[in-house]
PDB file of C-alpha atoms in Angstrom:
ATOM      1  CA  UNK A   1      51.696 -58.557  -0.121  1.00 65.00           C
ATOM      2  CA  UNK A   2      50.693 -54.182   0.164  1.00 82.00           C
ATOM      3  CA  UNK A   3      47.668 -53.802   2.584  1.00 87.00           C
ATOM      4  CA  UNK A   4      45.660 -52.021   0.604  1.00 91.00           C
ATOM      5  CA  UNK A   5      45.658 -55.462  -1.965  1.00 92.00           C
ATOM      6  CA  UNK A   6      44.848 -57.479   0.739  1.00 93.00           C
ATOM      7  CA  UNK A   7      41.713 -54.904   1.548  1.00 94.00           C
ATOM      8  CA  UNK A   8      40.478 -55.364  -2.064  1.00 95.00           C
ATOM      9  CA  UNK A   9      41.389 -58.701  -2.338  1.00 94.00           C
ATOM     10  CA  UNK A  10      38.959 -59.085   1.107  1.00 94.00           C
ATOM     11  CA  UNK A  11      36.376 -56.629  -0.403  1.00 95.00           C
ATOM     12  CA  UNK A  12      35.835 -58.381  -3.723  1.00 95.00           C
ATOM     13  CA  UNK A  13      35.136 -61.954  -2.431  1.00 95.00           C
ATOM     14  CA  UNK A  14      33.336 -60.158   0.304  1.00 95.00           C
ATOM     15  CA  UNK A  15      31.291 -58.167  -2.180  1.00 95.00           C
ATOM     16  CA  UNK A  16      30.481 -60.471  -4.263  1.00 95.00           C
ATOM     17  CA  UNK A  17      30.108 -62.946  -2.300  1.00 95.00           C
ATOM     18  CA  UNK A  18      27.175 -60.630  -0.447  1.00 94.00           C
ATOM     19  CA  UNK A  19      26.262 -60.687  -4.586  1.00 94.00           C
ATOM     20  CA  UNK A  20      25.838 -64.269  -4.551  1.00 93.00           C
ATOM     21  CA  UNK A  21      23.255 -64.189  -1.810  1.00 92.00           C
ATOM     22  CA  UNK A  22      21.312 -61.145  -2.320  1.00 91.00           C
ATOM     23  CA  UNK A  23      21.223 -61.811  -6.368  1.00 88.00           C
ATOM     24  CA  UNK A  24      17.857 -62.664  -8.295  1.00 87.00           C
ATOM     25  CA  UNK A  25      18.829 -64.071 -11.214  1.00 89.00           C
ATOM     26  CA  UNK A  26      20.899 -67.804 -10.942  1.00 90.00           C
ATOM     27  CA  UNK A  27      23.152 -66.482 -13.876  1.00 91.00           C
ATOM     28  CA  UNK A  28      24.592 -63.689 -11.687  1.00 92.00           C
ATOM     29  CA  UNK A  29      24.822 -65.692  -9.117  1.00 93.00           C
ATOM     30  CA  UNK A  30      27.205 -67.454 -10.249  1.00 93.00           C
ATOM     31  CA  UNK A  31      29.082 -65.139 -11.702  1.00 94.00           C
ATOM     32  CA  UNK A  32      29.688 -63.682  -8.768  1.00 95.00           C
ATOM     33  CA  UNK A  33      31.039 -66.537  -7.374  1.00 94.00           C
ATOM     34  CA  UNK A  34      33.504 -66.905 -10.095  1.00 94.00           C
ATOM     35  CA  UNK A  35      34.860 -63.578  -9.013  1.00 95.00           C
ATOM     36  CA  UNK A  36      34.230 -64.349  -5.236  1.00 95.00           C
ATOM     37  CA  UNK A  37      36.512 -66.885  -6.173  1.00 95.00           C
ATOM     38  CA  UNK A  38      39.102 -65.383  -7.975  1.00 94.00           C
ATOM     39  CA  UNK A  39      39.611 -62.451  -5.515  1.00 94.00           C
ATOM     40  CA  UNK A  40      40.181 -65.339  -2.635  1.00 95.00           C
ATOM     41  CA  UNK A  41      42.884 -66.832  -4.739  1.00 95.00           C
ATOM     42  CA  UNK A  42      44.844 -63.726  -4.527  1.00 94.00           C
ATOM     43  CA  UNK A  43      44.148 -63.775  -1.047  1.00 94.00           C
ATOM     44  CA  UNK A  44      45.769 -67.481  -1.071  1.00 94.00           C
ATOM     45  CA  UNK A  45      48.461 -66.748  -3.118  1.00 93.00           C
ATOM     46  CA  UNK A  46      49.598 -63.603  -0.922  1.00 92.00           C
ATOM     47  CA  UNK A  47      49.722 -66.310   1.728  1.00 91.00           C
ATOM     48  CA  UNK A  48      52.574 -68.585  -0.195  1.00 90.00           C
ATOM     49  CA  UNK A  49      49.947 -71.080  -0.141  1.00 91.00           C
ATOM     50  CA  UNK A  50      50.995 -70.589  -4.023  1.00 93.00           C
ATOM     51  CA  UNK A  51      49.543 -74.121  -4.789  1.00 94.00           C
ATOM     52  CA  UNK A  52      45.441 -73.744  -3.189  1.00 94.00           C
ATOM     53  CA  UNK A  53      45.631 -70.594  -4.936  1.00 94.00           C
ATOM     54  CA  UNK A  54      45.760 -71.856  -8.290  1.00 94.00           C
ATOM     55  CA  UNK A  55      43.304 -74.714  -8.382  1.00 93.00           C
ATOM     56  CA  UNK A  56      41.574 -72.731  -6.411  1.00 92.00           C
ATOM     57  CA  UNK A  57      41.175 -71.087  -9.735  1.00 93.00           C
ATOM     58  CA  UNK A  58      41.012 -74.178 -11.239  1.00 93.00           C
ATOM     59  CA  UNK A  59      38.455 -76.593  -9.468  1.00 91.00           C
ATOM     60  CA  UNK A  60      36.280 -73.651  -8.327  1.00 89.00           C
ATOM     61  CA  UNK A  61      35.917 -70.607 -10.856  1.00 88.00           C
ATOM     62  CA  UNK A  62      36.425 -72.956 -13.456  1.00 89.00           C
ATOM     63  CA  UNK A  63      34.990 -76.272 -13.041  1.00 89.00           C
ATOM     64  CA  UNK A  64      32.894 -76.031 -10.475  1.00 90.00           C
ATOM     65  CA  UNK A  65      31.814 -72.813 -11.951  1.00 91.00           C
ATOM     66  CA  UNK A  66      30.830 -74.594 -15.954  1.00 91.00           C
ATOM     67  CA  UNK A  67      29.104 -76.936 -14.005  1.00 91.00           C
ATOM     68  CA  UNK A  68      26.904 -74.295 -12.079  1.00 92.00           C
ATOM     69  CA  UNK A  69      25.786 -72.495 -14.885  1.00 92.00           C
ATOM     70  CA  UNK A  70      25.013 -75.624 -17.208  1.00 91.00           C
ATOM     71  CA  UNK A  71      22.972 -76.525 -15.059  1.00 91.00           C
ATOM     72  CA  UNK A  72      21.357 -73.107 -14.625  1.00 90.00           C
ATOM     73  CA  UNK A  73      21.132 -73.402 -17.820  1.00 90.00           C
ATOM     74  CA  UNK A  74      20.299 -76.657 -18.637  1.00 89.00           C
ATOM     75  CA  UNK A  75      17.174 -76.365 -16.229  1.00 87.00           C
ATOM     76  CA  UNK A  76      16.375 -73.155 -17.798  1.00 82.00           C
ATOM     77  CA  UNK A  77      15.310 -71.615 -14.443  1.00 79.00           C
ATOM     78  CA  UNK A  78      14.333 -67.671 -14.187  1.00 74.00           C
ATOM     79  CA  UNK A  79      14.899 -65.440 -12.291  1.00 69.00           C
ATOM     80  CA  UNK A  80      12.303 -65.365  -9.127  1.00 65.00           C
ATOM     81  CA  UNK A  81      10.050 -62.433  -9.910  1.00 63.00           C
ATOM     82  CA  UNK A  82       7.249 -61.421  -7.698  1.00 60.00           C
ATOM     83  CA  UNK A  83       6.999 -63.871  -5.223  1.00 66.00           C
ATOM     84  CA  UNK A  84       6.764 -62.691  -1.950  1.00 69.00           C
ATOM     85  CA  UNK A  85       9.958 -63.060  -0.247  1.00 73.00           C
ATOM     86  CA  UNK A  86      10.674 -65.241   3.364  1.00 79.00           C
ATOM     87  CA  UNK A  87      10.793 -62.541   6.019  1.00 86.00           C
ATOM     88  CA  UNK A  88      11.200 -64.893   8.790  1.00 88.00           C
ATOM     89  CA  UNK A  89      13.896 -66.536   7.517  1.00 88.00           C
ATOM     90  CA  UNK A  90      15.823 -63.757   5.837  1.00 89.00           C
ATOM     91  CA  UNK A  91      15.278 -61.730   9.406  1.00 92.00           C
ATOM     92  CA  UNK A  92      17.257 -65.099  11.252  1.00 92.00           C
ATOM     93  CA  UNK A  93      19.643 -65.814   8.729  1.00 91.00           C
ATOM     94  CA  UNK A  94      20.967 -62.710   8.675  1.00 92.00           C
ATOM     95  CA  UNK A  95      20.155 -62.095  12.389  1.00 94.00           C
ATOM     96  CA  UNK A  96      22.126 -65.252  13.021  1.00 93.00           C
ATOM     97  CA  UNK A  97      25.055 -63.704  10.312  1.00 93.00           C
ATOM     98  CA  UNK A  98      26.207 -60.699  12.409  1.00 94.00           C
ATOM     99  CA  UNK A  99      25.408 -62.697  15.707  1.00 95.00           C
ATOM    100  CA  UNK A 100      28.112 -65.690  14.131  1.00 94.00           C
ATOM    101  CA  UNK A 101      31.166 -62.467  12.405  1.00 94.00           C
ATOM    102  CA  UNK A 102      30.929 -60.823  15.929  1.00 95.00           C
ATOM    103  CA  UNK A 103      31.253 -63.692  18.230  1.00 94.00           C
ATOM    104  CA  UNK A 104      34.680 -64.770  15.482  1.00 93.00           C
ATOM    105  CA  UNK A 105      35.488 -61.004  15.640  1.00 92.00           C
ATOM    106  CA  UNK A 106      35.566 -60.673  19.460  1.00 93.00           C
ATOM    107  CA  UNK A 107      37.052 -64.603  19.472  1.00 92.00           C
ATOM    108  CA  UNK A 108      39.805 -62.978  17.621  1.00 90.00           C
ATOM    109  CA  UNK A 109      40.086 -60.001  18.699  1.00 89.00           C
ATOM    110  CA  UNK A 110      40.859 -61.722  22.372  1.00 90.00           C
ATOM    111  CA  UNK A 111      43.552 -64.083  21.635  1.00 86.00           C
ATOM    112  CA  UNK A 112      47.604 -63.515  21.062  1.00 82.00           C
ATOM    113  CA  UNK A 113      47.538 -66.325  17.971  1.00 81.00           C
ATOM    114  CA  UNK A 114      45.981 -63.340  15.987  1.00 79.00           C
ATOM    115  CA  UNK A 115      48.379 -60.671  16.498  1.00 82.00           C
ATOM    116  CA  UNK A 116      51.693 -62.973  13.600  1.00 82.00           C
ATOM    117  CA  UNK A 117      52.212 -61.430  10.871  1.00 81.00           C
ATOM    118  CA  UNK A 118      54.718 -62.085   8.071  1.00 78.00           C
ATOM    119  CA  UNK A 119      57.391 -59.640   9.266  1.00 79.00           C
ATOM    120  CA  UNK A 120      57.283 -61.175  12.827  1.00 79.00           C
ATOM    121  CA  UNK A 121      56.555 -64.683  11.950  1.00 78.00           C
ATOM    122  CA  UNK A 122      59.118 -65.177   8.071  1.00 81.00           C
ATOM    123  CA  UNK A 123      60.349 -67.773   6.589  1.00 80.00           C
ATOM    124  CA  UNK A 124      63.418 -69.448   6.193  1.00 79.00           C
ATOM    125  CA  UNK A 125      63.898 -70.095   3.594  1.00 77.00           C
ATOM    126  CA  UNK A 126      67.218 -71.447   3.715  1.00 75.00           C
ATOM    127  CA  UNK A 127      66.937 -72.500   7.456  1.00 76.00           C
ATOM    128  CA  UNK A 128      64.469 -75.479   6.450  1.00 76.00           C
ATOM    129  CA  UNK A 129      66.542 -76.487   3.754  1.00 74.00           C
ATOM    130  CA  UNK A 130      68.849 -77.964   6.715  1.00 73.00           C
ATOM    131  CA  UNK A 131      66.701 -78.534   8.849  1.00 74.00           C
ATOM    132  CA  UNK A 132      65.036 -80.742   6.447  1.00 74.00           C
ATOM    133  CA  UNK A 133      68.096 -82.250   5.574  1.00 64.00           C
ATOM    134  CA  UNK A 134      67.489 -85.739   4.481  1.00 65.00           C
ATOM    135  CA  UNK A 135      63.764 -85.897   4.681  1.00 69.00           C
ATOM    136  CA  UNK A 136      63.022 -84.379   2.101  1.00 72.00           C
ATOM    137  CA  UNK A 137      64.084 -84.605  -1.674  1.00 80.00           C
ATOM    138  CA  UNK A 138      67.477 -83.064  -3.137  1.00 81.00           C
ATOM    139  CA  UNK A 139      65.076 -81.276  -5.707  1.00 82.00           C
ATOM    140  CA  UNK A 140      63.357 -79.605  -2.489  1.00 83.00           C
ATOM    141  CA  UNK A 141      66.868 -78.710  -0.503  1.00 81.00           C
ATOM    142  CA  UNK A 142      67.998 -77.101  -4.020  1.00 82.00           C
ATOM    143  CA  UNK A 143      64.593 -75.283  -4.512  1.00 82.00           C
ATOM    144  CA  UNK A 144      65.158 -73.369  -0.566  1.00 82.00           C
ATOM    145  CA  UNK A 145      68.563 -72.706  -0.922  1.00 82.00           C
ATOM    146  CA  UNK A 146      68.164 -71.269  -4.163  1.00 82.00           C
ATOM    147  CA  UNK A 147      65.647 -69.026  -1.274  1.00 80.00           C
ATOM    148  CA  UNK A 148      62.571 -69.751  -3.699  1.00 83.00           C
ATOM    149  CA  UNK A 149      59.816 -71.564  -1.860  1.00 84.00           C
ATOM    150  CA  UNK A 150      58.305 -75.191  -3.363  1.00 86.00           C
ATOM    151  CA  UNK A 151      55.459 -74.747  -2.815  1.00 88.00           C
ATOM    152  CA  UNK A 152      53.850 -77.922  -4.721  1.00 90.00           C
ATOM    153  CA  UNK A 153      56.465 -80.476  -3.777  1.00 89.00           C
ATOM    154  CA  UNK A 154      56.547 -79.590  -1.023  1.00 89.00           C
ATOM    155  CA  UNK A 155      52.138 -80.551  -0.562  1.00 91.00           C
ATOM    156  CA  UNK A 156      53.219 -83.041  -2.784  1.00 90.00           C
ATOM    157  CA  UNK A 157      55.882 -84.793  -0.441  1.00 89.00           C
ATOM    158  CA  UNK A 158      53.678 -84.741   2.545  1.00 89.00           C
ATOM    159  CA  UNK A 159      50.263 -86.243   0.422  1.00 91.00           C
ATOM    160  CA  UNK A 160      52.857 -89.126  -0.634  1.00 91.00           C
ATOM    161  CA  UNK A 161      54.635 -89.453   2.148  1.00 88.00           C
ATOM    162  CA  UNK A 162      52.242 -88.976   5.585  1.00 90.00           C
ATOM    163  CA  UNK A 163      48.668 -89.003   4.020  1.00 92.00           C
ATOM    164  CA  UNK A 164      48.958 -91.848   1.507  1.00 92.00           C
ATOM    165  CA  UNK A 165      45.822 -93.879   2.593  1.00 95.00           C
ATOM    166  CA  UNK A 166      44.314 -90.366   2.412  1.00 94.00           C
ATOM    167  CA  UNK A 167      44.241 -89.864  -1.281  1.00 94.00           C
ATOM    168  CA  UNK A 168      43.690 -93.665  -2.316  1.00 95.00           C
ATOM    169  CA  UNK A 169      40.560 -92.963  -0.065  1.00 95.00           C
ATOM    170  CA  UNK A 170      40.095 -89.568  -1.484  1.00 95.00           C
ATOM    171  CA  UNK A 171      40.188 -90.942  -4.832  1.00 95.00           C
ATOM    172  CA  UNK A 172      38.206 -93.941  -4.005  1.00 96.00           C
ATOM    173  CA  UNK A 173      35.632 -91.069  -3.161  1.00 95.00           C
ATOM    174  CA  UNK A 174      35.909 -89.170  -6.632  1.00 95.00           C
ATOM    175  CA  UNK A 175      34.841 -92.978  -8.637  1.00 96.00           C
ATOM    176  CA  UNK A 176      32.405 -93.624  -6.072  1.00 95.00           C
ATOM    177  CA  UNK A 177      31.150 -89.893  -6.691  1.00 94.00           C
ATOM    178  CA  UNK A 178      31.811 -90.509 -11.057  1.00 93.00           C
ATOM    179  CA  UNK A 179      28.644 -93.748 -10.113  1.00 94.00           C
ATOM    180  CA  UNK A 180      26.478 -91.847  -7.272  1.00 93.00           C
ATOM    181  CA  UNK A 181      26.443 -89.322 -10.473  1.00 92.00           C
ATOM    182  CA  UNK A 182      25.617 -91.672 -13.184  1.00 91.00           C
ATOM    183  CA  UNK A 183      22.717 -93.762 -11.679  1.00 91.00           C
ATOM    184  CA  UNK A 184      20.865 -90.643 -10.354  1.00 87.00           C
ATOM    185  CA  UNK A 185      20.620 -88.669 -13.385  1.00 83.00           C
ATOM    186  CA  UNK A 186      19.772 -92.205 -15.597  1.00 82.00           C
ATOM    187  CA  UNK A 187      16.052 -91.446 -16.675  1.00 74.00           C
ATOM    188  CA  UNK A 188      14.599 -94.846 -15.070  1.00 71.00           C
ATOM    189  CA  UNK A 189      13.047 -96.328 -18.125  1.00 67.00           C
ATOM    190  CA  UNK A 190       9.896 -97.046 -18.198  1.00 61.00           C
ATOM    191  CA  UNK A 191       8.005-100.740 -18.375  1.00 53.00           C
ATOM    192  CA  UNK A 192       7.424-102.520 -21.728  1.00 55.00           C
TER     193      UNK A 192
ATOM    194  CA  UNK B   1      49.347 -55.029   8.964  1.00 81.00           C
ATOM    195  CA  UNK B   2      47.562 -57.157   8.005  1.00 87.00           C
ATOM    196  CA  UNK B   3      48.123 -59.558  10.985  1.00 88.00           C
ATOM    197  CA  UNK B   4      46.512 -63.182  10.883  1.00 90.00           C
ATOM    198  CA  UNK B   5      43.287 -61.238  12.910  1.00 91.00           C
ATOM    199  CA  UNK B   6      42.368 -59.989   9.121  1.00 91.00           C
ATOM    200  CA  UNK B   7      42.435 -63.055   7.795  1.00 93.00           C
ATOM    201  CA  UNK B   8      40.381 -64.562  10.422  1.00 93.00           C
ATOM    202  CA  UNK B   9      37.614 -62.253  10.227  1.00 94.00           C
ATOM    203  CA  UNK B  10      37.469 -61.758   6.797  1.00 94.00           C
ATOM    204  CA  UNK B  11      37.523 -65.846   6.834  1.00 95.00           C
ATOM    205  CA  UNK B  12      34.423 -65.446   9.194  1.00 95.00           C
ATOM    206  CA  UNK B  13      32.478 -62.437   7.146  1.00 95.00           C
ATOM    207  CA  UNK B  14      32.946 -65.521   3.985  1.00 95.00           C
ATOM    208  CA  UNK B  15      31.190 -68.082   6.215  1.00 95.00           C
ATOM    209  CA  UNK B  16      28.237 -66.287   7.860  1.00 95.00           C
ATOM    210  CA  UNK B  17      27.397 -64.446   4.138  1.00 94.00           C
ATOM    211  CA  UNK B  18      27.302 -68.083   3.306  1.00 95.00           C
ATOM    212  CA  UNK B  19      25.230 -69.547   6.534  1.00 94.00           C
ATOM    213  CA  UNK B  20      22.921 -65.609   5.712  1.00 94.00           C
ATOM    214  CA  UNK B  21      22.275 -67.444   2.067  1.00 93.00           C
ATOM    215  CA  UNK B  22      21.819 -71.251   3.415  1.00 93.00           C
ATOM    216  CA  UNK B  23      19.178 -69.528   5.359  1.00 92.00           C
ATOM    217  CA  UNK B  24      17.890 -67.176   3.996  1.00 90.00           C
ATOM    218  CA  UNK B  25      17.467 -68.901   0.322  1.00 88.00           C
ATOM    219  CA  UNK B  26      14.492 -70.839  -1.504  1.00 86.00           C
ATOM    220  CA  UNK B  27      16.094 -71.457  -4.529  1.00 88.00           C
ATOM    221  CA  UNK B  28      18.128 -74.796  -4.577  1.00 90.00           C
ATOM    222  CA  UNK B  29      20.941 -73.586  -6.895  1.00 91.00           C
ATOM    223  CA  UNK B  30      21.602 -70.716  -5.049  1.00 92.00           C
ATOM    224  CA  UNK B  31      22.048 -72.418  -1.900  1.00 93.00           C
ATOM    225  CA  UNK B  32      24.332 -74.762  -2.903  1.00 92.00           C
ATOM    226  CA  UNK B  33      27.144 -71.791  -3.636  1.00 93.00           C
ATOM    227  CA  UNK B  34      26.702 -70.548  -0.308  1.00 94.00           C
ATOM    228  CA  UNK B  35      27.511 -74.362   0.753  1.00 94.00           C
ATOM    229  CA  UNK B  36      30.735 -73.728  -1.248  1.00 93.00           C
ATOM    230  CA  UNK B  37      31.344 -70.037  -0.225  1.00 93.00           C
ATOM    231  CA  UNK B  38      31.332 -71.395   3.474  1.00 94.00           C
ATOM    232  CA  UNK B  39      33.677 -74.452   2.333  1.00 94.00           C
ATOM    233  CA  UNK B  40      35.801 -72.259   1.146  1.00 94.00           C
ATOM    234  CA  UNK B  41      36.162 -69.783   4.386  1.00 95.00           C
ATOM    235  CA  UNK B  42      36.787 -72.310   5.955  1.00 95.00           C
ATOM    236  CA  UNK B  43      40.036 -73.001   4.008  1.00 95.00           C
ATOM    237  CA  UNK B  44      41.386 -69.605   4.175  1.00 95.00           C
ATOM    238  CA  UNK B  45      41.092 -69.837   7.756  1.00 94.00           C
ATOM    239  CA  UNK B  46      43.248 -73.437   7.118  1.00 94.00           C
ATOM    240  CA  UNK B  47      45.683 -71.334   4.917  1.00 94.00           C
ATOM    241  CA  UNK B  48      45.971 -68.715   7.199  1.00 93.00           C
ATOM    242  CA  UNK B  49      47.441 -71.106  10.280  1.00 92.00           C
ATOM    243  CA  UNK B  50      49.395 -72.273   8.214  1.00 92.00           C
ATOM    244  CA  UNK B  51      50.938 -70.288   6.940  1.00 91.00           C
ATOM    245  CA  UNK B  52      50.958 -67.743  10.308  1.00 90.00           C
ATOM    246  CA  UNK B  53      52.625 -72.007  12.287  1.00 87.00           C
ATOM    247  CA  UNK B  54      55.573 -72.117  11.251  1.00 85.00           C
ATOM    248  CA  UNK B  55      57.586 -76.032  10.917  1.00 84.00           C
ATOM    249  CA  UNK B  56      61.356 -75.922  10.507  1.00 82.00           C
ATOM    250  CA  UNK B  57      60.402 -72.241   8.843  1.00 81.00           C
ATOM    251  CA  UNK B  58      58.357 -73.618   6.334  1.00 86.00           C
ATOM    252  CA  UNK B  59      53.737 -73.286   6.531  1.00 88.00           C
ATOM    253  CA  UNK B  60      52.363 -76.072   8.356  1.00 89.00           C
ATOM    254  CA  UNK B  61      51.799 -78.214   5.210  1.00 91.00           C
ATOM    255  CA  UNK B  62      49.107 -80.733   6.897  1.00 92.00           C
ATOM    256  CA  UNK B  63      46.695 -77.944   6.400  1.00 92.00           C
ATOM    257  CA  UNK B  64      47.064 -77.367   2.966  1.00 92.00           C
ATOM    258  CA  UNK B  65      46.477 -80.868   2.788  1.00 94.00           C
ATOM    259  CA  UNK B  66      43.789 -81.300   4.736  1.00 94.00           C
ATOM    260  CA  UNK B  67      42.987 -78.167   2.394  1.00 94.00           C
ATOM    261  CA  UNK B  68      43.331 -79.284  -0.980  1.00 94.00           C
ATOM    262  CA  UNK B  69      41.124 -82.696   0.798  1.00 94.00           C
ATOM    263  CA  UNK B  70      38.565 -80.324   1.305  1.00 93.00           C
ATOM    264  CA  UNK B  71      38.865 -79.245  -2.544  1.00 93.00           C
ATOM    265  CA  UNK B  72      38.493 -82.636  -3.907  1.00 93.00           C
ATOM    266  CA  UNK B  73      35.101 -83.218  -1.616  1.00 93.00           C
ATOM    267  CA  UNK B  74      33.976 -80.456  -3.030  1.00 92.00           C
ATOM    268  CA  UNK B  75      34.174 -81.150  -6.184  1.00 91.00           C
ATOM    269  CA  UNK B  76      32.943 -84.577  -6.203  1.00 93.00           C
ATOM    270  CA  UNK B  77      30.070 -82.347  -3.457  1.00 93.00           C
ATOM    271  CA  UNK B  78      29.185 -80.578  -6.397  1.00 92.00           C
ATOM    272  CA  UNK B  79      28.623 -83.246  -9.002  1.00 91.00           C
ATOM    273  CA  UNK B  80      26.482 -85.400  -6.166  1.00 93.00           C
ATOM    274  CA  UNK B  81      24.472 -82.398  -5.893  1.00 92.00           C
ATOM    275  CA  UNK B  82      23.342 -81.356  -9.294  1.00 91.00           C
ATOM    276  CA  UNK B  83      22.829 -84.343 -10.045  1.00 92.00           C
ATOM    277  CA  UNK B  84      20.045 -84.730  -7.006  1.00 90.00           C
ATOM    278  CA  UNK B  85      18.822 -81.593  -8.396  1.00 90.00           C
ATOM    279  CA  UNK B  86      18.132 -82.309 -11.923  1.00 90.00           C
ATOM    280  CA  UNK B  87      16.487 -85.520 -10.777  1.00 88.00           C
ATOM    281  CA  UNK B  88      14.726 -83.161  -8.256  1.00 88.00           C
ATOM    282  CA  UNK B  89      13.702 -81.138 -11.224  1.00 88.00           C
ATOM    283  CA  UNK B  90      12.782 -83.938 -13.451  1.00 87.00           C
ATOM    284  CA  UNK B  91      10.429 -84.987 -10.820  1.00 85.00           C
ATOM    285  CA  UNK B  92       9.171 -81.600  -9.330  1.00 82.00           C
ATOM    286  CA  UNK B  93       9.102 -79.200 -12.650  1.00 83.00           C
ATOM    287  CA  UNK B  94      11.227 -77.063 -10.136  1.00 83.00           C
ATOM    288  CA  UNK B  95      13.694 -75.843  -8.182  1.00 83.00           C
ATOM    289  CA  UNK B  96      12.372 -74.187  -5.182  1.00 84.00           C
ATOM    290  CA  UNK B  97      13.281 -75.467  -1.475  1.00 82.00           C
ATOM    291  CA  UNK B  98       9.496 -75.840  -0.381  1.00 81.00           C
ATOM    292  CA  UNK B  99       8.208 -77.967  -3.317  1.00 82.00           C
ATOM    293  CA  UNK B 100      10.359 -80.401  -1.953  1.00 81.00           C
ATOM    294  CA  UNK B 101       8.246 -80.997   1.311  1.00 80.00           C
ATOM    295  CA  UNK B 102       7.633 -84.754   0.943  1.00 79.00           C
ATOM    296  CA  UNK B 103       9.134 -85.723   4.308  1.00 78.00           C
ATOM    297  CA  UNK B 104       7.774 -83.003   5.925  1.00 78.00           C
ATOM    298  CA  UNK B 105       5.507 -84.616   9.362  1.00 70.00           C
TER     299      UNK B 105
END
């Protein structure tokens, strides 16, 4: 990815993220969050993680944001106007954020690992086809030989080959979450 | 040239923004949005490490499986959290964090 595009999408992600934190109107915040997630999805695509980028848009910018907007409009939340700002919380929040950012920049700047680029660690698709060999499905090795990265197929293969049990636990978590939501939002019946 | 460090710094800044929002904002729904931002920032770091840690010449798909699980858990968390917010709004008629002080000593 050209450096210019990286900076553009990083700016979209962080700029709209800043708008989420500072916005007064909850609807503005929700829409800014959606835009921020779209920028983040573009960064995922630039890291050759196509499947993750697509589900980032589908799940976050689609489903989660619709849920947020639905709740904001259902509860009819007004812009918090005229309320005095919570100065100690704002000062401590900004201070903590700045300290954490500086710390992360210092750690990243002091490690050799951070100097890896897509040029000095290129993907070796044709070699990978030979190395994976019989362990993978023929459809994956065929794609690798053709010089394309079968991203979704490889994630699916990893999930079902190594993390089958974890996948079932996640399914159970979603079921429990669904039941919990129904129980929580059920109106308590008044005594007859 | 864009290095892994660039992605990690963007991820760290997004996480810090979310953290500042969680601490400073008083609207529970916006606090929730900032939590989502922090989860996504962690995802960005994971995907960055995945791309630059090659296994057999391919990205490390273990990390991307973890991102998949994180996104699933975040979606479940949002559903449950928003249900709690609706229940809270029903009893307090407010989404301000300072209206919920029942557990305060």
